[in-house]
Amino acid sequence: MVYTNANRFIVANAKNILESYGVQIAVKNEFASSAIGEVSPFDTWVELWVVRDRDYDMACRILESAISDEHAAPWICKSCNEENDESFEFCWNCGQSAV
Ligand SMILES: [Zn+2]
């Protein structure tokens, strides 16, 4: 499995991104809520699986970069001028918030 989320719209979006990179995706649980009447749609997370195992690493990297698009670049701390990785919300050096 490469990705899952409680929100099936986010999962559908992730699937579109991966397919745009040529990764073949299989969707599991997409219709589970309608197939099994007792299961609420919110109990079943839609899961994305890569069809070819060798695509797995690439799929993970694509999703990581797609999901972190909001903070696309490393940032410089206002307080101590250290460079911080894009995924950090606080300065690793002094704890200053990124915003
Ligand atoms: Zn700092």
mmCIF file with all atom_site columns, N, CA, C and O in Angstrom, residues 64 68 71-75 84-90 98:
data_model
loop_
_atom_site.group_PDB
_atom_site.id
_atom_site.type_symbol
_atom_site.label_atom_id
_atom_site.label_alt_id
_atom_site.label_comp_id
_atom_site.label_asym_id
_atom_site.label_entity_id
_atom_site.label_seq_id
_atom_site.pdbx_PDB_ins_code
_atom_site.Cartn_x
_atom_site.Cartn_y
_atom_site.Cartn_z
_atom_site.occupancy
_atom_site.B_iso_or_equiv
_atom_site.pdbx_formal_charge
_atom_site.auth_seq_id
_atom_site.auth_comp_id
_atom_site.auth_asym_id
_atom_site.auth_atom_id
_atom_site.pdbx_PDB_model_num
ATOM 1  N N  . GLU A 1 64 ? 5.264  12.543 -1.418 1.00 0.00 ? 64 GLU A N  1
ATOM 2  C CA . GLU A 1 64 ? 5.926  13.418 -0.452 1.00 0.00 ? 64 GLU A CA 1
ATOM 3  C C  . GLU A 1 64 ? 6.081  14.827 -1.013 1.00 0.00 ? 64 GLU A C  1
ATOM 4  O O  . GLU A 1 64 ? 5.808  15.820 -0.338 1.00 0.00 ? 64 GLU A O  1
ATOM 5  N N  . SER A 1 68 ? 3.953  18.209 0.198  1.00 0.00 ? 68 SER A N  1
ATOM 6  C CA . SER A 1 68 ? 4.696  19.303 0.820  1.00 0.00 ? 68 SER A CA 1
ATOM 7  C C  . SER A 1 68 ? 4.818  20.511 -0.104 1.00 0.00 ? 68 SER A C  1
ATOM 8  O O  . SER A 1 68 ? 5.615  21.405 0.144  1.00 0.00 ? 68 SER A O  1
ATOM 9  N N  . HIS A 1 71 ? 4.954  24.158 1.269  1.00 0.00 ? 71 HIS A N  1
ATOM 10 C CA . HIS A 1 71 ? 6.222  24.717 1.724  1.00 0.00 ? 71 HIS A CA 1
ATOM 11 C C  . HIS A 1 71 ? 7.291  24.196 0.777  1.00 0.00 ? 71 HIS A C  1
ATOM 12 O O  . HIS A 1 71 ? 8.067  23.320 1.126  1.00 0.00 ? 71 HIS A O  1
ATOM 13 N N  . ALA A 1 72 ? 7.324  24.729 -0.413 1.00 0.00 ? 72 ALA A N  1
ATOM 14 C CA . ALA A 1 72 ? 8.129  24.105 -1.463 1.00 0.00 ? 72 ALA A CA 1
ATOM 15 C C  . ALA A 1 72 ? 9.628  24.278 -1.249 1.00 0.00 ? 72 ALA A C  1
ATOM 16 O O  . ALA A 1 72 ? 10.409 23.489 -1.724 1.00 0.00 ? 72 ALA A O  1
ATOM 17 N N  . ALA A 1 73 ? 10.039 25.322 -0.543 1.00 0.00 ? 73 ALA A N  1
ATOM 18 C CA . ALA A 1 73 ? 11.463 25.610 -0.462 1.00 0.00 ? 73 ALA A CA 1
ATOM 19 C C  . ALA A 1 73 ? 11.940 25.635 0.979  1.00 0.00 ? 73 ALA A C  1
ATOM 20 O O  . ALA A 1 73 ? 11.168 25.895 1.896  1.00 0.00 ? 73 ALA A O  1
ATOM 21 N N  . PRO A 1 74 ? 13.223 25.372 1.203  1.00 0.00 ? 74 PRO A N  1
ATOM 22 C CA . PRO A 1 74 ? 13.786 25.586 2.534  1.00 0.00 ? 74 PRO A CA 1
ATOM 23 C C  . PRO A 1 74 ? 13.600 27.053 2.934  1.00 0.00 ? 74 PRO A C  1
ATOM 24 O O  . PRO A 1 74 ? 13.510 27.924 2.077  1.00 0.00 ? 74 PRO A O  1
ATOM 25 N N  . TRP A 1 75 ? 13.545 27.302 4.226  1.00 0.00 ? 75 TRP A N  1
ATOM 26 C CA . TRP A 1 75 ? 13.307 28.668 4.666  1.00 0.00 ? 75 TRP A CA 1
ATOM 27 C C  . TRP A 1 75 ? 14.388 29.083 5.655  1.00 0.00 ? 75 TRP A C  1
ATOM 28 O O  . TRP A 1 75 ? 15.006 28.256 6.303  1.00 0.00 ? 75 TRP A O  1
ATOM 29 N N  . ASN A 1 84 ? 16.341 26.097 7.278  1.00 0.00 ? 84 ASN A N  1
ATOM 30 C CA . ASN A 1 84 ? 15.546 24.978 7.762  1.00 0.00 ? 84 ASN A CA 1
ATOM 31 C C  . ASN A 1 84 ? 14.935 24.209 6.606  1.00 0.00 ? 84 ASN A C  1
ATOM 32 O O  . ASN A 1 84 ? 14.539 24.793 5.595  1.00 0.00 ? 84 ASN A O  1
ATOM 33 N N  . ASP A 1 85 ? 14.820 22.893 6.770  1.00 0.00 ? 85 ASP A N  1
ATOM 34 C CA . ASP A 1 85 ? 14.175 22.068 5.764  1.00 0.00 ? 85 ASP A CA 1
ATOM 35 C C  . ASP A 1 85 ? 12.731 22.506 5.585  1.00 0.00 ? 85 ASP A C  1
ATOM 36 O O  . ASP A 1 85 ? 12.081 22.965 6.526  1.00 0.00 ? 85 ASP A O  1
ATOM 37 N N  . GLU A 1 86 ? 12.209 22.322 4.359  1.00 0.00 ? 86 GLU A N  1
ATOM 38 C CA . GLU A 1 86 ? 10.857 22.769 4.047  1.00 0.00 ? 86 GLU A CA 1
ATOM 39 C C  . GLU A 1 86 ? 9.793  22.132 4.937  1.00 0.00 ? 86 GLU A C  1
ATOM 40 O O  . GLU A 1 86 ? 8.737  22.705 5.174  1.00 0.00 ? 86 GLU A O  1
ATOM 41 N N  . SER A 1 87 ? 10.083 20.923 5.453  1.00 0.00 ? 87 SER A N  1
ATOM 42 C CA . SER A 1 87 ? 9.069  20.220 6.229  1.00 0.00 ? 87 SER A CA 1
ATOM 43 C C  . SER A 1 87 ? 9.029  20.673 7.685  1.00 0.00 ? 87 SER A C  1
ATOM 44 O O  . SER A 1 87 ? 8.115  20.312 8.412  1.00 0.00 ? 87 SER A O  1
ATOM 45 N N  . PHE A 1 88 ? 10.018 21.455 8.112  1.00 0.00 ? 88 PHE A N  1
ATOM 46 C CA . PHE A 1 88 ? 10.044 21.888 9.504  1.00 0.00 ? 88 PHE A CA 1
ATOM 47 C C  . PHE A 1 88 ? 9.089  23.061 9.706  1.00 0.00 ? 88 PHE A C  1
ATOM 48 O O  . PHE A 1 88 ? 9.106  24.020 8.938  1.00 0.00 ? 88 PHE A O  1
ATOM 49 N N  . GLU A 1 89 ? 8.293  22.983 10.760 1.00 0.00 ? 89 GLU A N  1
ATOM 50 C CA . GLU A 1 89 ? 7.418  24.111 11.070 1.00 0.00 ? 89 GLU A CA 1
ATOM 51 C C  . GLU A 1 89 ? 8.101  25.084 12.030 1.00 0.00 ? 89 GLU A C  1
ATOM 52 O O  . GLU A 1 89 ? 7.689  26.232 12.162 1.00 0.00 ? 89 GLU A O  1
ATOM 53 N N  . PHE A 1 90 ? 9.120  24.596 12.723 1.00 0.00 ? 90 PHE A N  1
ATOM 54 C CA . PHE A 1 90 ? 9.857  25.436 13.651 1.00 0.00 ? 90 PHE A CA 1
ATOM 55 C C  . PHE A 1 90 ? 11.350 25.285 13.370 1.00 0.00 ? 90 PHE A C  1
ATOM 56 O O  . PHE A 1 90 ? 11.804 24.234 12.942 1.00 0.00 ? 90 PHE A O  1
ATOM 57 N N  . ALA A 1 98 ? 8.063  29.067 11.744 1.00 0.00 ? 98 ALA A N  1
ATOM 58 C CA . ALA A 1 98 ? 8.359  29.357 10.345 1.00 0.00 ? 98 ALA A CA 1
ATOM 59 C C  . ALA A 1 98 ? 7.561  30.551 9.839  1.00 0.00 ? 98 ALA A C  1
ATOM 60 O O  . ALA A 1 98 ? 7.983  31.223 8.893  1.00 0.00 ? 98 ALA A O  1
#
